[in-house]
Each structure stands twice: as C-alpha cells, then as structure tokens.
Amino acid sequence: MSESHPTRPSMSDLANSLGLGVATVSRALSGATGVSEKTRQRVRQAADDLGYVVSPEASRLAGGLTRRIAVVTPHLSRWFFSEMLDGIEAELRQAGYDVLLYHVPDGASRHQFFRDLPARRKVDAVVAVAFPIDDDEARRLELLGVHIVAAGGQTASYPFVCIDDGTASRQAVDHLLLLGHRRIAMIEAFDPDSPQWHVRVGRSQGYYAALEEAGIPIDEKMVLSVPWSGEAGAEAMAKLLSLPRPPTAVFAHSDEVALGAIRTLRRAGLRIPQDMSVVGIDDHPLAALTDLTTIHQSVREQGAQAGRMVLDLLAQRSTATAVTTPTHLIPRGSTARPRETPSAPGHTGQM
Amino acid sequence: MSESHPTRPSMSDLANSLGLGVATVSRALSGATGVSEKTRQRVRQAADDLGYVVSPEASRLAGGLTRRIAVVTPHLSRWFFSEMLDGIEAELRQAGYDVLLYHVPDGASRHQFFRDLPARRKVDAVVAVAFPIDDDEARRLELLGVHIVAAGGQTASYPFVCIDDGTASRQAVDHLLLLGHRRIAMIEAFDPDSPQWHVRVGRSQGYYAALEEAGIPIDEKMVLSVPWSGEAGAEAMAKLLSLPRPPTAVFAHSDEVALGAIRTLRRAGLRIPQDMSVVGIDDHPLAALTDLTTIHQSVREQGAQAGRMVLDLLAQRSTATAVTTPTHLIPRGSTARPRETPSAPGHTGQM
DNA sequence: CTCCGGATCGGAAACGCTTCCTAAAATACT
DNA sequence: AGTATTTTAGGAAGCGTTTCCGATCCGGAG
C-alpha cells in the first residue's frame, strides 16, 4: 500500500477502530469526566498509534478553545522585545499552544488589532509586550473570555510581569552615589510610539528617591527626557555637557540610551569612567561588549513567566496577578569614583 | 437594546437580512464566481454594516483556507532574523493573513515542527527564514497543499528570496582590492545550529573568484571558518594576527563577525583602518554606529518579498521562483589603502 | 430478589461555513 | 416567437468536533 495519501484519520475513525462512540473518544481525549480511566488510556494509546490529533478547527467550531495565543508587540527587532517574544513563545509552544504574532508599531495598528481580534475569535488569550491597553479594550476582550497578560510593563487592570523599575533605578543611582558622585544626571527615555505610556515613571522615581535620601537637591536641568534610542541619548548627553556645571555621572533609563550618551562622550574626547561615569538599565548584550555598567534584568525569564501566567489563566488555575522579576547591578568599566569632588561652586554659571 | 452581548452574527443572519441564501452570501464574500456583481456589492455592504466576518474555523472546516501562515525561524533576537520577520509579518498581515510564529533553535525542534505541522493543517503556507528544509520535509508539505517559501537563504526545491551571496562578497573583496590590498583574509561564518546549511558557500566563492581574477594566489591560511558570532570573529582575528605575515585586510562574512574581529584589533592596539582594513556584509545597525565598511542588504525588503511570494502562491498567481535583492557597498571608515604596498614577493612563502 | 442511584457510554444535534447540484431567470440564437 | 445557453440563486450535504441527554450496566441497599 502506498503510504502517500495524506488522509488524516478523523475522530470517528478512531472511535470505530476501538468500537467506541465519538462522544466517548472526545471526552477521553479532552480530559473531560465521564470516561473510565481504562478507556481513556486505551483511547490515548490508539490515538498515538494512529498519529491522530484533533482538528483544531472542528474543535473550536464546536465550542472548544483555539489553543492559540496572540503576542502583541510594538517592536520586533529591538533586543528587549525579541527577547521577550522568545521567552513567551518557548513557554507557550511547549505547552502545545501556537503563537500568533501581531506587530503593532503605531497607535493605528494597535487600535485595529483590538478592533478586529474580538470579532473573529482567533485566540484564547493575548500577551501584550510592554505597551498599554485601554481599560476599555481590555474589558471587551475579558467579556469575550479572552484573557490578557502584560509582559514587561505594568498596568492596573490585568495580570502583568515586569521588573520593579523603582528598585532597578535605585540600584543604578545608589551605585553612583556609593562611588561618591553628587552631580548625577538622568536621561529619561520614553517610547515615542506609545505616548500614553509615559516615561518609565518608576525609573524616574527611583532616581528622585535615591537622591533625596542621599540629601542631594534635585537639579531639574540634570534631568532630560528623550525618545528611546541611542541617537536621542547621544543628543541628550551633548546637552548635559554644555551645562555650566556638567554632571560627573549619568544614569540612563536604558542601555541603548546610555550607549548613545557614551558615543557623545567619546566624540567629545572625554574618558569613561575617569571623566564621566555612565550607567544604564537592561544588560543589553552590547553592554557587556562595551563594558557598560548596568542593571541586569532577565527579559527571557519575564517572557516565560508571562507565558506561564497565561497558561494558568487558561487552565482556570489561579495565578499571581503581578510578578516582578529581580534585577541586580552589573558593575563594569563605565563607572568609577568621580575625578575630584568639586568643592568650589559658583564659578561658572550663565548659559 | 443593550449592545453588550457579544453574539457574533452568522452568515445565515446576514443572508436572511438580505433575503438571500447562505450559499450566495458565501460566494459573494469569498470572491468566488457565480454571483452577480450587484449582489456581491450588496452583500459586502451589508457585511460591513453588521460588522460581520466569516468564522475562520468554520470556513476552514468546510474546506477553505486558514488564512494563517507559519513563519519558521531559527533565531528570534538576531538582527537579520527579526528584521526579516518584520518584513514578512507586515506584508502578510496587510493582506489579511495571520502569522504563526515558530522558533526552531535547534535540529530537534525543527524536526518536531515538520512532524507536527502537516498533521493538523494549521496554516496555508510556511516561510522558512534562512534555514534549510529537507527535500523530504518539503515534499510532504507540498503534498498537503502547504506552500513553502524560503527567505534569506537559497534552496533548490522551492521559491526563495535572498541576496546574491557571490555578488555581495565580490563587492566587498573588490573594494579591498581596489584600495590596493593583496593580502586579504576571509573569516567564513556558519550557523552552528544548522550544520547542514554549511558556510555561506556563495560568499566564499565570491572571495575566491575575486582574488583569482586579480591574479592573487589563494593562501589557505588566510581563510578561517568559524561559528556565526562576534566572539568567534574575535578569536579568528587573533589567529590571523599571529600568522607569520598577517593580512592587511579582512573580509568577514557578516558584520557581527567583523565587529568581533575589530574588537581583537583594538585590543591588540592596532588602528583601523591604518593598520588593518575590515569589511563585513549586512549593514547591521551597529555597522553604521561603529563606522564599519560593509555591504548593504535590505533584509526588510527580502521579508516583504517573501511575503508577496507566498501571497502569489496562495492566490494561484504565478510568482517568481527565485528573487535576489540587490546589495551595494557602503564605504565607511574601517577600510583604507594598505599602509605600504609590499613589493618584495618571494620572501615568505614555503608551504 | 428487586429497585435505585451513579458511573459509563452512544446518539444526535449543533457549530458556521463551502460547495455540489439543481432550479429559475436572463440572455442568446434560429 | 421559441428553444438552447449561460448566469445567478438556493437547497442541502457535509467538514470533525463538543456536549446535552437518554440508554445501559454496575453494585448495593432494602
């Protein structure tokens, strides 16, 4: 007999070959109650032997789940996002779910996504990677029984997993403080495509808190807010350098931004860390290569966590509604004690 | 009436509201023939008004397509792959298809993918990003009516889109030649996870061809073959430097590898490009930042092309079975004339 | 020994669509 | 005008599950 005809066996084929009814087989396979354990085993065995798998379409049509989960992300090629995607995908696929990928670079496409998805029930749940969902949108999905989990960004209304931004930035700033820095600048980063998701509030707060606790007055000129990119970081650094009294250290909201800042410093002929200390957040692969001191966060792990949360939700299992993964300082060569503790203020000063 | 009940209208609802039969509505919506244009418009209009969309499950179950396409990739967070994914996703989603993402980092998971996918007909087509598919696997999919397209890597048996590796590397090596280099090393890169997908043969051939044409004898010690990573590039460079007569220029198969090589050079205190010219392939974002001369390829565009090819295939439209996108030299600061043109041949040279 | 409740199992009705086939209508040709 | 075609529309049969509900079969209580 030629093995070539790809005719998938159907559930009734399976049922017949076992002398059972399809109803029983369905129950056996789906783990539902109402089948004796012996029968269930027999069915499972036979299914394996025949290489039978339920048709997801038919299953869904008849009221089951799709076993598909959407991952929605505003960026595809940025380290943080692809790393997160990696973690999520691995966890989900291992559990037998398929991952639908939706790239929503801008508000328009995001909007469209949330408009279209509910109509056609394509997925059982959605994981939103580091971007905000309107409470309204969330509610509509919830209503349809579509679960939501946020990965890499905190939101009020549904389960999320992310780092504690406040702690992370405190770790960064405290490190600088411990080294003896007093004039510490901050380059805040925000995603220009998600205007509603402001500056990482937590990260800024950590900075303010750390300085305050150290008894250092805040100098607003030391705080710059820029789009999330190396380019912007470079420009911000230039501004900081042209300050009457530039900082001795810079805390950037992200490694990408920090790296940009470093480029400006190099171009300006300043040495790192002798003339200026720089610290970022993320532990981006480039940080290791460029010897950048940073705060490590395990993005993969966050993704995996988010995956697990979705799985819990779908299994009706209870799950944590908020997970924060730990961060820690990775001291490298971009930070050091300040050159000299400036003790003569009031020398320079007008623009 | 409360608008809140998420009860999707069905096709027969639509049909009734129009006084038509479901068969007609189905034909109208699917673009099939056998409906007058007037009716089709009427149906489309009504569908829009009701916010009706066909149930993908039911449609698929009844013999239609899934309107889902799998993208299979061995890497998620590498620039080339995520860029490609971006291009593919954009093109496909715009055409109304959903993208299933499958990360197959190693042979095992790749194998599993091809074992599982055919069973449950989850997708209409698959796009393989830069990795080889067994002819056997390909045939099985083909048999099931699942189309295949390869993005970023050439293969014999099915449509593909990629750059012309030979041309790209000739552009790189010719540039070096033109600058006057004669001792040009090559660092070949291969993906250790895809052993069967050897060294990018084309890129190596371009090198050999260029040298041969320039009348330069091949020195096998000048050719190193390493895994595709910066780390490996760095080590390879170290080996090249410890050669009795090191090269004056290095051609790396990729920017990542080139960047690794540059790190070694810096560490060794050599200046670029004065002491050593380096050229890569890809035009990775880092290349611009680090002023690396390279060969540009538009990965996004390749992804988009691959997407279009899939669409053509699915629409029964004829499509090119092989597309190569152009590449070109981006001269930057990592290449220059060799320090001195060695003019005393026959001095070194046994072996 | 009979009756009853719970555990198992099978029948059959959806689920929402596509498509084959036939009927009716519209158009063409003599 | 009448008949032969071609269009256009509708009926109905699946597609492969899940699930409600009724039928069986079991052991144990009365």
PDB file of C-alpha atoms in Angstrom, chain B residues 47-191:
ATOM      1  CA  ALA B  47     -21.449  42.606   5.948  1.00  0.00           C
ATOM      2  CA  ASP B  48     -19.604  45.797   6.705  1.00  0.00           C
ATOM      3  CA  ASP B  49     -22.639  47.338   8.265  1.00  0.00           C
ATOM      4  CA  LEU B  50     -23.235  44.376  10.514  1.00  0.00           C
ATOM      5  CA  GLY B  51     -19.582  44.070  11.304  1.00  0.00           C
ATOM      6  CA  TYR B  52     -19.779  40.559  10.065  1.00  0.00           C
ATOM      7  CA  VAL B  53     -16.664  38.496   9.453  1.00  0.00           C
ATOM      8  CA  VAL B  54     -16.603  34.867   8.466  1.00  0.00           C
ATOM      9  CA  SER B  55     -15.594  32.453  11.157  1.00  0.00           C
ATOM     10  CA  PRO B  56     -12.166  31.232  10.216  1.00  0.00           C
ATOM     11  CA  GLU B  57     -12.778  27.941  11.962  1.00  0.00           C
ATOM     12  CA  ALA B  58     -15.970  27.164  10.194  1.00  0.00           C
ATOM     13  CA  SER B  59     -14.535  28.316   6.930  1.00  0.00           C
ATOM     14  CA  ARG B  60     -11.511  26.148   7.288  1.00  0.00           C
ATOM     15  CA  LEU B  61     -13.522  23.198   8.444  1.00  0.00           C
ATOM     16  CA  ALA B  62     -15.699  23.380   5.408  1.00  0.00           C
ATOM     17  CA  GLY B  63     -12.732  23.231   3.143  1.00  0.00           C
ATOM     18  CA  GLY B  64     -11.492  26.741   2.892  1.00  0.00           C
ATOM     19  CA  LEU B  65      -8.131  28.148   3.753  1.00  0.00           C
ATOM     20  CA  THR B  66      -6.966  29.032   7.217  1.00  0.00           C
ATOM     21  CA  ARG B  67      -5.638  32.432   6.236  1.00  0.00           C
ATOM     22  CA  ARG B  68      -2.774  31.686   8.514  1.00  0.00           C
ATOM     23  CA  ILE B  69       0.857  31.402   7.560  1.00  0.00           C
ATOM     24  CA  ALA B  70       3.674  29.985   9.601  1.00  0.00           C
ATOM     25  CA  VAL B  71       6.985  31.751   9.833  1.00  0.00           C
ATOM     26  CA  VAL B  72       9.699  29.430  10.976  1.00  0.00           C
ATOM     27  CA  THR B  73      12.930  30.883  12.176  1.00  0.00           C
ATOM     28  CA  PRO B  74      15.970  29.517  13.956  1.00  0.00           C
ATOM     29  CA  HIS B  75      16.646  32.788  15.752  1.00  0.00           C
ATOM     30  CA  LEU B  76      14.419  35.412  17.203  1.00  0.00           C
ATOM     31  CA  SER B  77      16.665  38.042  18.593  1.00  0.00           C
ATOM     32  CA  ARG B  78      19.300  38.332  15.936  1.00  0.00           C
ATOM     33  CA  TRP B  79      19.057  41.382  13.812  1.00  0.00           C
ATOM     34  CA  PHE B  80      18.812  39.600  10.497  1.00  0.00           C
ATOM     35  CA  PHE B  81      16.037  37.330  11.648  1.00  0.00           C
ATOM     36  CA  SER B  82      13.895  39.789  13.454  1.00  0.00           C
ATOM     37  CA  GLU B  83      14.226  42.215  10.595  1.00  0.00           C
ATOM     38  CA  MET B  84      13.152  39.527   8.192  1.00  0.00           C
ATOM     39  CA  LEU B  85      10.266  38.592  10.415  1.00  0.00           C
ATOM     40  CA  ASP B  86       9.214  42.184  10.486  1.00  0.00           C
ATOM     41  CA  GLY B  87       9.122  42.403   6.726  1.00  0.00           C
ATOM     42  CA  ILE B  88       7.213  39.186   6.354  1.00  0.00           C
ATOM     43  CA  GLU B  89       4.706  39.950   9.036  1.00  0.00           C
ATOM     44  CA  ALA B  90       3.929  43.375   7.705  1.00  0.00           C
ATOM     45  CA  GLU B  91       3.272  42.128   4.204  1.00  0.00           C
ATOM     46  CA  LEU B  92       1.216  39.174   5.297  1.00  0.00           C
ATOM     47  CA  ARG B  93      -0.900  40.889   7.827  1.00  0.00           C
ATOM     48  CA  GLN B  94      -1.713  43.674   5.474  1.00  0.00           C
ATOM     49  CA  ALA B  95      -3.109  41.034   3.166  1.00  0.00           C
ATOM     50  CA  GLY B  96      -5.318  39.789   5.950  1.00  0.00           C
ATOM     51  CA  TYR B  97      -3.269  36.800   6.924  1.00  0.00           C
ATOM     52  CA  ASP B  98      -2.272  35.939  10.439  1.00  0.00           C
ATOM     53  CA  VAL B  99       1.246  34.909  11.254  1.00  0.00           C
ATOM     54  CA  LEU B 100       2.000  31.890  13.373  1.00  0.00           C
ATOM     55  CA  LEU B 101       5.476  32.118  14.779  1.00  0.00           C
ATOM     56  CA  TYR B 102       7.621  29.051  15.266  1.00  0.00           C
ATOM     57  CA  HIS B 103      11.009  29.351  16.811  1.00  0.00           C
ATOM     58  CA  VAL B 104      13.142  26.346  15.993  1.00  0.00           C
ATOM     59  CA  PRO B 105      16.505  26.980  17.580  1.00  0.00           C
ATOM     60  CA  ASP B 106      17.845  23.501  17.068  1.00  0.00           C
ATOM     61  CA  GLY B 107      17.516  20.480  14.868  1.00  0.00           C
ATOM     62  CA  ALA B 108      15.219  18.740  17.280  1.00  0.00           C
ATOM     63  CA  SER B 109      12.606  21.443  17.378  1.00  0.00           C
ATOM     64  CA  ARG B 110      12.861  21.918  13.661  1.00  0.00           C
ATOM     65  CA  HIS B 111      12.208  18.298  13.166  1.00  0.00           C
ATOM     66  CA  GLN B 112       9.298  18.387  15.507  1.00  0.00           C
ATOM     67  CA  PHE B 113       7.828  21.299  13.669  1.00  0.00           C
ATOM     68  CA  PHE B 114       7.802  19.480  10.401  1.00  0.00           C
ATOM     69  CA  ARG B 115       6.463  16.385  12.017  1.00  0.00           C
ATOM     70  CA  ASP B 116       3.566  18.129  13.699  1.00  0.00           C
ATOM     71  CA  LEU B 117       2.526  20.754  11.260  1.00  0.00           C
ATOM     72  CA  PRO B 118       1.278  18.539   8.474  1.00  0.00           C
ATOM     73  CA  ALA B 119      -0.938  16.541  10.787  1.00  0.00           C
ATOM     74  CA  ARG B 120      -3.042  19.400  11.878  1.00  0.00           C
ATOM     75  CA  ARG B 121      -3.451  21.685   8.969  1.00  0.00           C
ATOM     76  CA  LYS B 122      -2.841  24.836  10.838  1.00  0.00           C
ATOM     77  CA  VAL B 123      -1.525  27.010   8.056  1.00  0.00           C
ATOM     78  CA  ASP B 124      -1.782  27.542   4.346  1.00  0.00           C
ATOM     79  CA  ALA B 125       1.896  28.117   3.820  1.00  0.00           C
ATOM     80  CA  VAL B 126       5.173  28.357   5.610  1.00  0.00           C
ATOM     81  CA  VAL B 127       8.012  30.790   5.259  1.00  0.00           C
ATOM     82  CA  ALA B 128      11.347  29.413   6.347  1.00  0.00           C
ATOM     83  CA  VAL B 129      13.763  32.085   7.414  1.00  0.00           C
ATOM     84  CA  ALA B 130      17.320  31.319   6.477  1.00  0.00           C
ATOM     85  CA  PHE B 131      17.476  27.666   7.123  1.00  0.00           C
ATOM     86  CA  PRO B 132      17.319  24.573   5.050  1.00  0.00           C
ATOM     87  CA  ILE B 133      14.380  22.255   4.695  1.00  0.00           C
ATOM     88  CA  ASP B 134      14.901  18.646   3.815  1.00  0.00           C
ATOM     89  CA  ASP B 135      13.633  17.862   0.396  1.00  0.00           C
ATOM     90  CA  ASP B 136      11.703  15.193   2.141  1.00  0.00           C
ATOM     91  CA  GLU B 137      10.005  17.569   4.533  1.00  0.00           C
ATOM     92  CA  ALA B 138       9.313  19.940   1.711  1.00  0.00           C
ATOM     93  CA  ARG B 139       7.677  17.251  -0.330  1.00  0.00           C
ATOM     94  CA  ARG B 140       5.381  16.270   2.483  1.00  0.00           C
ATOM     95  CA  LEU B 141       4.148  19.808   2.862  1.00  0.00           C
ATOM     96  CA  GLU B 142       3.810  20.276  -0.843  1.00  0.00           C
ATOM     97  CA  LEU B 143       1.714  17.151  -0.882  1.00  0.00           C
ATOM     98  CA  LEU B 144      -0.651  18.610   1.644  1.00  0.00           C
ATOM     99  CA  GLY B 145      -1.010  21.716  -0.395  1.00  0.00           C
ATOM    100  CA  VAL B 146       1.031  23.759   2.033  1.00  0.00           C
ATOM    101  CA  HIS B 147       3.242  26.128   0.130  1.00  0.00           C
ATOM    102  CA  ILE B 148       6.790  26.894   1.105  1.00  0.00           C
ATOM    103  CA  VAL B 149       8.954  29.906   0.555  1.00  0.00           C
ATOM    104  CA  ALA B 150      12.469  30.410   1.788  1.00  0.00           C
ATOM    105  CA  ALA B 151      13.525  33.832   2.945  1.00  0.00           C
ATOM    106  CA  GLY B 152      17.140  34.764   3.240  1.00  0.00           C
ATOM    107  CA  GLY B 153      18.634  31.584   2.037  1.00  0.00           C
ATOM    108  CA  GLN B 154      18.651  29.792  -1.198  1.00  0.00           C
ATOM    109  CA  THR B 155      17.480  26.267  -1.686  1.00  0.00           C
ATOM    110  CA  ALA B 156      16.829  24.240  -4.720  1.00  0.00           C
ATOM    111  CA  SER B 157      13.409  22.839  -4.286  1.00  0.00           C
ATOM    112  CA  TYR B 158      11.150  25.766  -3.607  1.00  0.00           C
ATOM    113  CA  PRO B 159      10.819  29.502  -4.190  1.00  0.00           C
ATOM    114  CA  PHE B 160      13.230  31.703  -2.323  1.00  0.00           C
ATOM    115  CA  VAL B 161      14.356  35.246  -1.936  1.00  0.00           C
ATOM    116  CA  CYS B 162      17.793  36.271  -0.817  1.00  0.00           C
ATOM    117  CA  ILE B 163      20.757  38.312  -1.834  1.00  0.00           C
ATOM    118  CA  ASP B 164      23.303  37.070  -4.278  1.00  0.00           C
ATOM    119  CA  ASP B 165      25.989  35.999  -1.876  1.00  0.00           C
ATOM    120  CA  GLY B 166      28.572  35.765  -4.585  1.00  0.00           C
ATOM    121  CA  THR B 167      27.977  39.297  -5.772  1.00  0.00           C
ATOM    122  CA  ALA B 168      27.886  40.674  -2.271  1.00  0.00           C
ATOM    123  CA  SER B 169      31.208  39.216  -1.322  1.00  0.00           C
ATOM    124  CA  ARG B 170      32.747  40.279  -4.598  1.00  0.00           C
ATOM    125  CA  GLN B 171      31.636  43.798  -3.862  1.00  0.00           C
ATOM    126  CA  ALA B 172      33.403  43.564  -0.540  1.00  0.00           C
ATOM    127  CA  VAL B 173      36.574  41.965  -1.783  1.00  0.00           C
ATOM    128  CA  ASP B 174      36.760  44.096  -4.909  1.00  0.00           C
ATOM    129  CA  HIS B 175      36.598  47.144  -2.708  1.00  0.00           C
ATOM    130  CA  LEU B 176      39.579  45.876  -0.764  1.00  0.00           C
ATOM    131  CA  LEU B 177      41.382  45.023  -3.970  1.00  0.00           C
ATOM    132  CA  LEU B 178      40.710  48.419  -5.399  1.00  0.00           C
ATOM    133  CA  LEU B 179      42.243  50.001  -2.358  1.00  0.00           C
ATOM    134  CA  GLY B 180      45.381  48.101  -3.142  1.00  0.00           C
ATOM    135  CA  HIS B 181      45.193  45.225  -0.721  1.00  0.00           C
ATOM    136  CA  ARG B 182      46.806  41.971  -1.766  1.00  0.00           C
ATOM    137  CA  ARG B 183      46.875  40.029   1.439  1.00  0.00           C
ATOM    138  CA  ILE B 184      43.196  39.693   2.169  1.00  0.00           C
ATOM    139  CA  ALA B 185      41.934  37.253   4.745  1.00  0.00           C
ATOM    140  CA  MET B 186      38.422  35.865   4.938  1.00  0.00           C
ATOM    141  CA  ILE B 187      36.533  34.858   8.019  1.00  0.00           C
ATOM    142  CA  GLU B 188      33.836  32.464   6.940  1.00  0.00           C
ATOM    143  CA  ALA B 189      30.834  32.179   9.210  1.00  0.00           C
ATOM    144  CA  PHE B 190      28.398  29.319   9.575  1.00  0.00           C
ATOM    145  CA  ASP B 191      25.449  28.732  11.810  1.00  0.00           C
TER     146      ASP B 191
END
